[in-house]
Short mmCIF file of C-alpha atoms in Angstrom, two decimals:
data_model
loop_
_atom_site.label_atom_id
_atom_site.label_comp_id
_atom_site.label_asym_id
_atom_site.label_seq_id
_atom_site.Cartn_x
_atom_site.Cartn_y
_atom_site.Cartn_z
CA MET B 1 155.92 166.46 -96.51
CA PRO B 2 154.50 168.11 -93.59
CA SER B 3 155.70 167.12 -90.18
CA VAL B 4 153.45 165.04 -88.00
CA ARG B 5 153.11 166.05 -84.27
CA SER B 6 152.69 163.14 -81.93
CA TYR B 7 150.75 163.16 -78.59
CA PRO B 8 151.24 160.77 -75.68
CA LEU B 9 148.42 158.38 -75.02
CA ALA B 10 146.42 159.07 -71.83
CA SER B 11 146.56 156.31 -69.23
CA PRO B 12 143.19 155.14 -67.89
CA ARG B 13 142.47 156.16 -64.27
CA ARG B 14 142.43 153.44 -61.59
CA ALA B 15 139.03 152.62 -60.19
CA PRO B 16 138.48 153.21 -56.45
CA PRO B 17 138.32 150.31 -53.99
CA PRO B 18 135.11 148.29 -53.84
CA SER B 19 134.02 149.80 -50.47
CA VAL B 20 134.38 153.29 -51.81
CA ARG B 21 132.85 152.26 -55.07
CA GLY B 22 129.85 150.97 -53.24
CA ASN B 23 129.39 154.26 -51.35
CA ILE B 24 129.82 156.23 -54.51
CA HIS B 25 127.31 154.04 -56.24
CA SER B 26 124.80 154.67 -53.47
CA MET B 27 125.28 158.37 -53.94
CA GLY B 28 124.64 158.07 -57.67
CA SER B 29 128.07 159.51 -58.65
CA ARG B 30 129.46 156.74 -60.89
CA GLU B 31 130.58 157.88 -64.37
CA GLN B 32 129.05 156.06 -67.23
CA ASN B 33 132.46 154.96 -68.46
CA GLY B 34 133.62 153.86 -64.92
CA VAL B 35 136.12 156.71 -64.54
CA TRP B 36 136.08 158.94 -61.35
CA THR B 37 136.91 162.59 -61.43
CA GLY B 38 139.27 163.95 -58.82
CA GLY B 39 136.81 166.48 -57.34
CA ARG B 40 134.11 163.98 -56.69
CA LEU B 41 136.52 161.55 -55.10
CA VAL B 42 137.66 164.20 -52.66
CA ALA B 43 134.07 165.04 -51.76
CA VAL B 44 133.31 161.43 -51.00
CA ALA B 45 136.36 161.12 -48.78
CA VAL B 46 135.45 164.25 -46.84
CA GLY B 47 131.89 162.98 -46.33
CA LEU B 48 133.11 159.68 -44.99
CA LEU B 49 135.46 161.47 -42.63
CA LEU B 50 132.70 163.74 -41.29
CA ALA B 51 130.36 160.77 -40.76
CA GLY B 52 133.00 158.97 -38.72
CA LEU B 53 133.68 162.04 -36.61
CA THR B 54 129.95 162.52 -35.91
CA SER B 55 129.52 158.90 -34.81
CA CYS B 56 132.49 159.13 -32.47
CA GLY B 57 131.17 162.37 -30.97
CA ARG B 58 127.79 160.84 -30.29
CA GLN B 59 129.30 157.84 -28.50
CA GLN B 60 131.51 160.11 -26.41
CA ALA B 61 128.51 162.27 -25.42
CA GLN B 62 126.60 159.20 -24.38
CA GLN B 63 129.50 158.03 -22.24
CA GLU B 64 129.77 161.43 -20.53
CA MET B 65 125.92 161.74 -19.69
CA PRO B 66 125.33 161.77 -15.81
CA ALA B 67 123.36 158.95 -14.06
CA PRO B 68 119.74 159.69 -12.90
CA PRO B 69 119.32 160.74 -9.21
CA PRO B 70 118.11 158.20 -6.60
CA PRO B 71 114.31 157.95 -6.22
CA SER B 72 112.68 160.13 -3.58
CA VAL B 73 110.71 158.35 -0.83
CA THR B 74 108.92 159.41 2.33
CA VAL B 75 110.15 157.84 5.56
CA THR B 76 109.29 158.05 9.23
CA GLU B 77 111.09 156.94 12.35
CA VAL B 78 109.96 154.03 14.50
CA VAL B 79 108.26 155.56 17.55
CA GLN B 80 108.60 154.07 21.03
CA GLN B 81 106.07 155.04 23.71
CA THR B 82 103.63 153.74 26.31
CA ILE B 83 100.23 152.85 24.92
CA PRO B 84 97.05 151.32 26.33
CA VAL B 85 96.16 147.76 25.36
CA TYR B 86 92.55 146.80 24.83
CA LEU B 87 90.25 144.08 23.56
CA ASP B 88 87.77 144.81 20.77
CA TYR B 89 84.44 143.04 20.30
CA VAL B 90 81.39 143.57 18.14
CA GLY B 91 78.34 144.30 20.27
CA ILE B 92 74.76 145.40 19.97
CA THR B 93 73.12 148.12 22.01
CA ALA B 94 70.00 147.58 24.10
CA ALA B 95 67.82 149.80 26.22
CA VAL B 96 68.26 149.68 29.98
CA ARG B 97 64.47 149.81 30.33
CA THR B 98 61.70 149.33 27.80
CA VAL B 99 58.08 149.87 28.83
CA ASP B 100 54.92 149.15 26.85
CA ILE B 101 52.15 151.61 27.66
CA ARG B 102 48.90 149.68 28.21
CA PRO B 103 45.48 150.82 29.46
CA ARG B 104 44.46 149.64 32.93
CA VAL B 105 40.76 150.40 32.52
CA GLU B 106 38.39 149.93 29.64
CA GLY B 107 37.06 152.93 27.83
CA PHE B 108 37.25 155.05 24.73
CA LEU B 109 40.58 156.74 24.00
CA GLN B 110 39.81 160.43 24.27
CA LYS B 111 43.17 162.19 23.80
CA ARG B 112 46.82 161.72 22.80
CA ALA B 113 49.03 164.32 24.46
CA PHE B 114 52.56 163.61 23.13
CA THR B 115 54.55 163.98 19.92
CA GLU B 116 55.53 160.68 18.40
CA GLY B 117 59.27 160.00 18.60
CA ALA B 118 59.85 162.73 21.18
CA ASP B 119 61.65 162.51 24.51
CA VAL B 120 59.22 162.41 27.43
CA GLN B 121 59.77 162.88 31.13
CA GLU B 122 58.55 160.65 33.92
CA GLY B 123 55.01 161.67 34.89
CA GLU B 124 54.30 163.45 31.59
CA LEU B 125 50.73 163.07 30.26
CA LEU B 126 50.48 160.64 27.33
CA PHE B 127 46.83 159.51 26.86
CA VAL B 128 43.39 160.24 28.31
CA ILE B 129 40.58 157.66 28.42
CA ASP B 130 37.01 158.95 28.76
CA PRO B 131 36.67 159.43 32.57
CA SER B 132 32.87 159.94 32.73
CA PRO B 133 31.87 156.36 33.69
CA PHE B 134 34.59 156.17 36.30
CA GLN B 135 33.66 159.53 37.79
CA ALA B 136 30.07 158.31 38.13
CA ALA B 137 31.23 155.08 39.76
CA LEU B 138 33.27 157.05 42.26
CA GLU B 139 30.33 159.24 43.19
CA GLN B 140 28.13 156.17 43.59
CA THR B 141 30.52 154.51 46.02
CA GLN B 142 30.81 157.76 47.94
CA ALA B 143 27.00 157.86 48.28
CA GLN B 144 26.95 154.27 49.49
CA LEU B 145 29.53 155.16 52.09
CA ALA B 146 27.35 157.98 53.33
CA ARG B 147 24.36 155.60 53.68
CA ASP B 148 26.39 153.03 55.57
CA GLU B 149 27.84 155.67 57.87
CA ALA B 150 24.29 156.85 58.65
CA ALA B 151 23.24 153.26 59.35
CA LEU B 152 26.16 152.91 61.72
CA ALA B 153 25.16 156.03 63.58
CA ALA B 154 21.57 154.76 63.91
CA ALA B 155 22.77 151.38 65.15
CA GLN B 156 24.97 153.04 67.71
CA ALA B 157 22.06 155.19 68.94
CA GLN B 158 19.79 152.16 69.17
CA LEU B 159 22.47 150.33 71.10
CA ALA B 160 22.64 153.08 73.66
CA LYS B 161 18.86 153.00 74.08
CA ASP B 162 18.74 149.24 74.38
CA LYS B 163 21.60 149.21 76.85
CA ALA B 164 19.64 151.61 79.09
CA ALA B 165 16.55 149.41 78.81
CA LEU B 166 18.63 146.37 79.69
CA ALA B 167 20.04 148.04 82.76
CA PHE B 168 16.56 149.02 83.98
CA ALA B 169 15.23 145.55 83.30
CA ARG B 170 18.01 143.95 85.28
CA GLU B 171 17.38 146.27 88.21
CA GLN B 172 13.73 145.31 88.14
CA VAL B 173 14.58 141.64 88.06
CA GLU B 174 16.76 141.98 91.17
CA ARG B 175 14.11 143.99 92.98
CA TYR B 176 11.31 141.59 92.17
CA ARG B 177 13.50 138.60 92.91
CA SER B 178 13.61 139.46 96.66
CA LEU B 179 9.94 140.52 96.70
CA ALA B 180 8.93 137.28 95.07
CA ALA B 181 10.96 135.35 97.63
CA GLN B 182 9.04 137.13 100.42
CA GLU B 183 5.85 136.64 98.43
CA PHE B 184 5.15 140.35 98.28
CA VAL B 185 4.65 139.98 94.51
CA THR B 186 3.50 137.10 92.45
CA ARG B 187 5.82 134.77 90.68
CA GLU B 188 4.30 135.79 87.36
CA ALA B 189 5.30 139.44 87.92
CA PHE B 190 8.87 138.41 88.60
CA ASP B 191 8.98 136.27 85.45
CA THR B 192 7.65 139.20 83.42
CA TYR B 193 10.51 141.47 84.48
CA ARG B 194 13.02 138.70 83.89
CA THR B 195 11.66 138.21 80.36
CA GLN B 196 11.93 141.94 79.73
CA ALA B 197 15.57 141.86 80.85
CA ASP B 198 16.30 138.98 78.48
CA GLN B 199 14.66 140.85 75.61
CA ALA B 200 16.70 143.97 76.39
CA ALA B 201 19.90 141.90 76.35
CA ALA B 202 18.92 140.43 72.99
CA ALA B 203 18.26 143.90 71.63
CA VAL B 204 21.70 145.04 72.77
CA ALA B 205 23.28 142.04 71.03
CA ALA B 206 21.34 142.84 67.84
CA ASP B 207 22.47 146.44 68.02
CA ASN B 208 26.09 145.36 68.33
CA ALA B 209 25.69 143.12 65.29
CA ALA B 210 24.14 145.99 63.34
CA ILE B 211 27.03 148.19 64.32
CA ASP B 212 29.55 145.55 63.19
CA GLN B 213 27.69 145.16 59.91
CA ALA B 214 27.60 148.89 59.32
CA THR B 215 31.28 149.16 60.16
CA ALA B 216 32.13 146.40 57.67
CA ALA B 217 29.98 148.07 55.04
CA ILE B 218 31.79 151.32 55.60
CA LYS B 219 35.15 149.59 55.15
CA ALA B 220 33.90 148.05 51.91
CA ASP B 221 32.61 151.40 50.76
CA ARG B 222 35.93 153.03 51.47
CA ALA B 223 37.75 150.29 49.56
CA ALA B 224 35.33 150.74 46.67
CA ILE B 225 35.98 154.46 46.73
CA THR B 226 39.73 153.82 46.63
CA GLN B 227 39.28 151.51 43.65
CA ALA B 228 36.98 153.98 41.94
CA ARG B 229 39.52 156.72 42.43
CA LEU B 230 42.24 154.47 41.02
CA ASN B 231 40.10 153.63 38.01
CA LEU B 232 39.44 157.30 37.51
CA SER B 233 43.16 158.05 37.77
CA TYR B 234 43.89 155.29 35.26
CA CYS B 235 41.95 157.30 32.71
CA THR B 236 44.95 159.64 32.71
CA ILE B 237 47.95 157.69 31.40
CA ARG B 238 51.35 159.19 32.25
CA ALA B 239 54.92 158.24 31.37
CA PRO B 240 56.30 155.74 33.90
CA LEU B 241 59.90 156.71 33.08
CA SER B 242 61.93 159.27 31.22
CA GLY B 243 62.90 158.19 27.73
CA ARG B 244 61.97 158.31 24.07
CA ILE B 245 58.46 157.34 23.08
CA GLY B 246 57.63 155.65 19.80
CA ARG B 247 54.61 156.10 17.58
CA ALA B 248 51.05 155.83 18.87
CA LEU B 249 49.72 152.37 18.08
CA VAL B 250 46.03 153.22 18.69
CA ASP B 251 44.15 156.21 17.33
CA VAL B 252 41.90 158.44 19.40
CA GLY B 253 38.30 157.22 19.52
CA ASN B 254 39.04 153.50 19.74
CA LEU B 255 37.87 151.32 22.61
CA VAL B 256 40.84 150.16 24.66
CA GLY B 257 41.20 148.15 27.82
CA PRO B 258 43.16 145.48 29.66
CA ALA B 259 41.02 142.69 28.22
CA GLU B 260 42.20 143.55 24.70
CA ASN B 261 45.87 143.57 25.87
CA THR B 262 46.27 146.77 23.89
CA VAL B 263 49.69 148.43 23.60
CA LEU B 264 49.23 152.16 23.14
CA ALA B 265 52.93 153.06 22.71
CA SER B 266 56.41 152.12 23.93
CA ILE B 267 59.05 154.09 25.81
CA VAL B 268 62.75 153.21 25.92
CA GLN B 269 65.26 154.63 28.35
CA LEU B 270 68.29 155.77 26.35
CA ASP B 271 70.57 157.10 29.09
CA PRO B 272 72.49 155.03 29.98
CA ILE B 273 72.42 152.27 27.39
CA TYR B 274 73.55 148.64 27.47
CA VAL B 275 75.96 147.00 25.01
CA TYR B 276 75.86 143.20 24.86
CA PHE B 277 78.77 141.28 23.34
CA SER B 278 80.35 137.83 23.44
CA VAL B 279 83.84 137.12 24.75
CA SER B 280 85.74 134.09 23.48
CA SER B 281 86.99 131.51 25.92
CA ARG B 282 90.54 132.47 24.90
CA ASP B 283 90.13 136.03 26.18
CA LEU B 284 87.96 135.10 29.15
CA PRO B 285 90.73 134.49 31.76
CA GLN B 286 92.32 137.91 31.39
CA LEU B 287 88.91 139.56 31.22
CA VAL B 288 87.80 137.91 34.47
CA LYS B 289 91.14 138.73 36.09
CA HIS B 290 90.85 142.45 35.36
CA GLN B 291 87.13 142.54 36.18
CA GLN B 292 87.78 141.08 39.64
CA GLN B 293 90.24 143.86 40.37
CA ALA B 294 87.98 146.68 39.15
CA ALA B 295 85.23 147.26 36.65
CA LEU B 296 86.80 147.25 33.19
CA PRO B 297 86.56 150.61 31.38
CA ALA B 298 84.57 150.30 28.15
CA THR B 299 84.52 152.64 25.15
CA LEU B 300 82.16 152.43 22.21
CA VAL B 301 83.58 152.75 18.67
CA LEU B 302 80.94 153.64 16.09
CA ALA B 303 80.64 152.52 12.47
CA ASP B 304 82.48 155.63 11.22
CA GLN B 305 85.41 154.73 13.54
CA SER B 306 84.66 157.64 15.85
CA THR B 307 84.50 156.97 19.58
CA HIS B 308 81.49 157.69 21.73
CA PRO B 309 82.94 160.22 24.21
CA PRO B 310 81.51 159.10 27.58
CA GLN B 311 83.36 156.06 28.88
CA GLY B 312 81.38 153.24 30.45
CA LYS B 313 82.25 150.04 32.27
CA VAL B 314 81.55 146.32 32.24
CA ASP B 315 78.77 145.59 34.72
CA PHE B 316 77.72 142.00 33.98
CA LEU B 317 79.29 138.66 33.05
CA ASN B 318 76.97 135.75 32.45
CA ASN B 319 77.38 132.65 34.62
CA THR B 320 77.35 130.12 31.76
CA LEU B 321 79.25 129.83 28.48
CA ASP B 322 77.45 129.20 25.23
CA ALA B 323 78.49 125.64 24.41
CA ALA B 324 77.84 126.11 20.69
CA THR B 325 80.16 129.10 20.30
CA ALA B 326 82.41 128.77 23.38
CA THR B 327 81.70 132.40 24.27
CA LEU B 328 80.45 134.22 27.34
CA LYS B 329 77.77 136.89 27.19
CA VAL B 330 79.07 140.15 28.68
CA ARG B 331 77.38 143.51 29.15
CA ALA B 332 78.72 147.04 29.40
CA VAL B 333 76.78 150.10 30.47
CA ILE B 334 77.60 153.27 28.52
CA PRO B 335 76.46 156.82 29.38
CA ASN B 336 74.35 158.28 26.58
CA PRO B 337 73.49 161.84 27.65
CA ASP B 338 72.99 163.15 24.11
CA LYS B 339 70.88 160.07 23.22
CA THR B 340 72.74 159.47 19.96
CA LEU B 341 72.93 155.73 20.63
CA LEU B 342 69.76 153.76 19.96
CA PRO B 343 68.80 150.18 20.87
CA GLY B 344 69.63 147.60 18.22
CA GLN B 345 72.67 149.47 16.94
CA TYR B 346 75.81 147.47 16.11
CA ALA B 347 79.06 148.93 17.41
CA ARG B 348 82.54 147.91 18.48
CA ILE B 349 83.07 147.78 22.21
CA ARG B 350 86.61 148.43 23.41
CA LEU B 351 87.79 147.14 26.80
CA LEU B 352 90.90 148.75 28.27
CA LEU B 353 93.10 146.09 29.88
CA ALA B 354 96.49 147.63 30.66
CA GLN B 355 99.23 150.07 29.62
CA LYS B 356 102.06 148.69 27.49
CA SER B 357 105.36 150.52 27.93
CA GLY B 358 108.07 150.72 25.29
CA ALA B 359 105.83 149.77 22.39
CA LEU B 360 107.35 150.24 18.91
CA LEU B 361 104.97 151.85 16.41
CA VAL B 362 105.05 152.33 12.64
CA PRO B 363 102.37 153.62 10.25
CA ALA B 364 100.09 150.88 9.01
CA GLN B 365 100.91 151.63 5.35
CA ALA B 366 104.57 150.84 6.00
CA VAL B 367 103.79 147.18 6.74
CA GLY B 368 103.68 144.86 3.75
CA GLU B 369 103.05 141.16 3.55
CA ASP B 370 104.13 138.48 1.11
CA GLN B 371 104.69 134.74 1.16
CA GLY B 372 107.55 135.24 3.60
CA GLY B 373 105.37 137.10 6.08
CA GLN B 374 105.18 140.71 7.21
CA TYR B 375 107.95 143.14 6.33
CA VAL B 376 108.95 146.81 6.11
CA LEU B 377 111.49 148.62 3.94
CA VAL B 378 114.14 150.17 6.18
CA VAL B 379 116.41 153.00 5.02
CA GLY B 380 119.78 152.34 6.63
CA GLN B 381 123.26 153.81 6.39
CA GLY B 382 124.03 155.51 3.13
CA ASP B 383 120.28 155.76 2.48
CA LYS B 384 120.30 152.17 1.29
CA VAL B 385 117.04 150.20 1.36
CA GLU B 386 116.78 146.96 3.35
CA LYS B 387 113.80 144.60 3.37
CA ARG B 388 113.24 143.69 7.04
CA SER B 389 110.97 140.88 8.25
CA ILE B 390 108.87 141.89 11.26
CA VAL B 391 106.04 140.67 13.44
CA ALA B 392 103.28 143.30 13.53
CA GLY B 393 100.66 143.12 16.24
CA ALA B 394 97.77 145.30 17.33
CA THR B 395 96.50 148.52 15.77
CA TYR B 396 97.03 151.79 17.60
CA GLN B 397 95.33 154.75 15.90
CA SER B 398 96.64 154.43 12.31
CA LEU B 399 99.82 152.78 13.58
CA ARG B 400 100.83 149.15 13.99
CA ILE B 401 102.58 147.80 17.05
CA VAL B 402 105.77 146.00 16.03
CA GLU B 403 106.46 143.04 18.28
CA SER B 404 109.87 142.21 16.76
CA GLY B 405 112.16 143.10 13.87
CA LEU B 406 112.68 146.84 14.41
CA LYS B 407 114.36 149.24 16.81
CA ALA B 408 113.36 152.70 17.93
CA ALA B 409 114.33 155.58 15.60
CA GLU B 410 114.95 153.33 12.58
CA ARG B 411 113.60 154.82 9.36
CA VAL B 412 110.91 152.96 7.42
CA ILE B 413 109.44 153.89 4.03
CA ILE B 414 105.77 154.86 4.04
CA GLU B 415 105.44 156.41 0.55
CA GLY B 416 107.20 155.50 -2.68
CA LEU B 417 107.40 151.79 -1.89
CA GLN B 418 106.76 150.93 -5.55
CA LYS B 419 109.82 152.90 -6.66
CA VAL B 420 112.43 150.92 -4.75
CA GLN B 421 113.61 147.46 -3.92
CA ALA B 422 116.08 145.95 -1.49
CA GLY B 423 119.55 147.37 -2.13
CA SER B 424 118.34 150.58 -3.77
CA VAL B 425 119.76 153.95 -2.74
CA VAL B 426 117.06 156.56 -2.11
CA GLN B 427 116.55 160.19 -1.21
CA PRO B 428 114.52 159.99 2.06
CA LYS B 429 112.14 162.71 3.24
CA LEU B 430 111.50 162.40 6.99
CA VAL B 431 107.96 163.03 8.27
CA SER B 432 106.11 162.28 11.49
CA PRO B 433 104.06 159.06 11.77
CA SER B 434 100.92 161.13 11.27
CA GLY B 435 102.14 162.34 7.88
CA GLY B 436 103.35 165.87 8.70
CA ASP B 437 106.82 167.30 8.21
CA THR B 438 107.45 167.41 11.96
CA PRO B 439 109.92 164.72 13.03
CA PRO B 440 108.47 162.05 15.29
CA ALA B 441 110.59 163.18 18.21
CA THR B 442 108.56 166.38 18.51
CA ALA B 443 105.17 164.98 17.54
CA ALA B 444 102.62 164.81 20.33
CA PRO B 445 101.57 161.23 21.16
CA ALA B 446 97.88 160.57 20.72
CA ALA B 447 95.80 159.04 23.49
CA GLN B 448 93.96 156.19 21.88
CA GLU B 449 93.82 152.54 22.83
CA ALA B 450 95.63 149.75 21.03
CA SER B 451 93.59 146.81 19.88
CA ARG B 452 94.86 143.38 20.70
#
């Protein structure tokens, strides 16, 4: 009987733990009969080890990553300097003189001698009215004067003749008076000579009256000639002042005259020019105080915020306040040599009151405002941001006057405000208040008034 060779039975392999089994199942490596091979088990273990090492490395890298740098902001130092203090008001310009050109005689408009809207000089020819009727009237009065002067000469000659006759008649009367008394001549002869003397005296009186009448007529003629010459001169209309003339309101060929109350054109004097504005009763005491000491300097600020270069002065304060608005009407006179200012133009009038020394200034964009009031962001020691409450006052150029809350040379943020908050650490870049890189200590102060 052949020998039978026996073999040991193979023991079944132990299944991996559930956690590993789950991972293996997700990888699709389970054997159909639930038995794991040694090679695949090792591969799974190595994969799990590598995954753990990768996760730990990532966490360590994240822990070792550097923090971001502080935000960069632009700062400027608080400037302290002497500045002028002024009052600002809204005013309206008005011409110093406005003249309507009207005809003084009636006639047909013959000529217009100016360019509409041009500047004219005093005495410059503007219009001509037909002078023919007025020239004829002048010549007529001159002829009448000549007639009356001739009549005066004739009356004077007649007076001389009658005076001689009167003298002879009186001599005859005296001669015949004594002869009649001695009865050398008749009484009738004496009476005849006396009558002749009386007639001669009457003739002399008439001659004197004729002379007076002729003299009066001559005076009237001369007055008429003067009027005729004036009327003739009124035919030539000239500019009564230097200024800017408007458009012609009447065309050539129309009948014009004083009876029609015709306005031919208008001229306004532009240099200097008035600015009228109203001062509140609150500002009135200090305005009156300074005006009593000296005329207040006045500067005009135009709509584009530029200043009109020539400085003027306050020249008039009304004597009564407007009860409805509690304001006083005030006037300033401003030189206008280039005639850029026109009547009816709105502008801001600036009155210089005094010089304020030691004023603290910051750029206007540095000042914020919230429910707690006005504030600035100050960069202090260690470049740490502090929110500082302040009281900001007037405007000076593009700067604000700080009444309280800051000191000179402190740094305030003007750009990058949205990047930071109180307590933040920043990287400050120092610039001048005007925005350049020059530190404020070397920046030239500007000469512009501060508005109160």
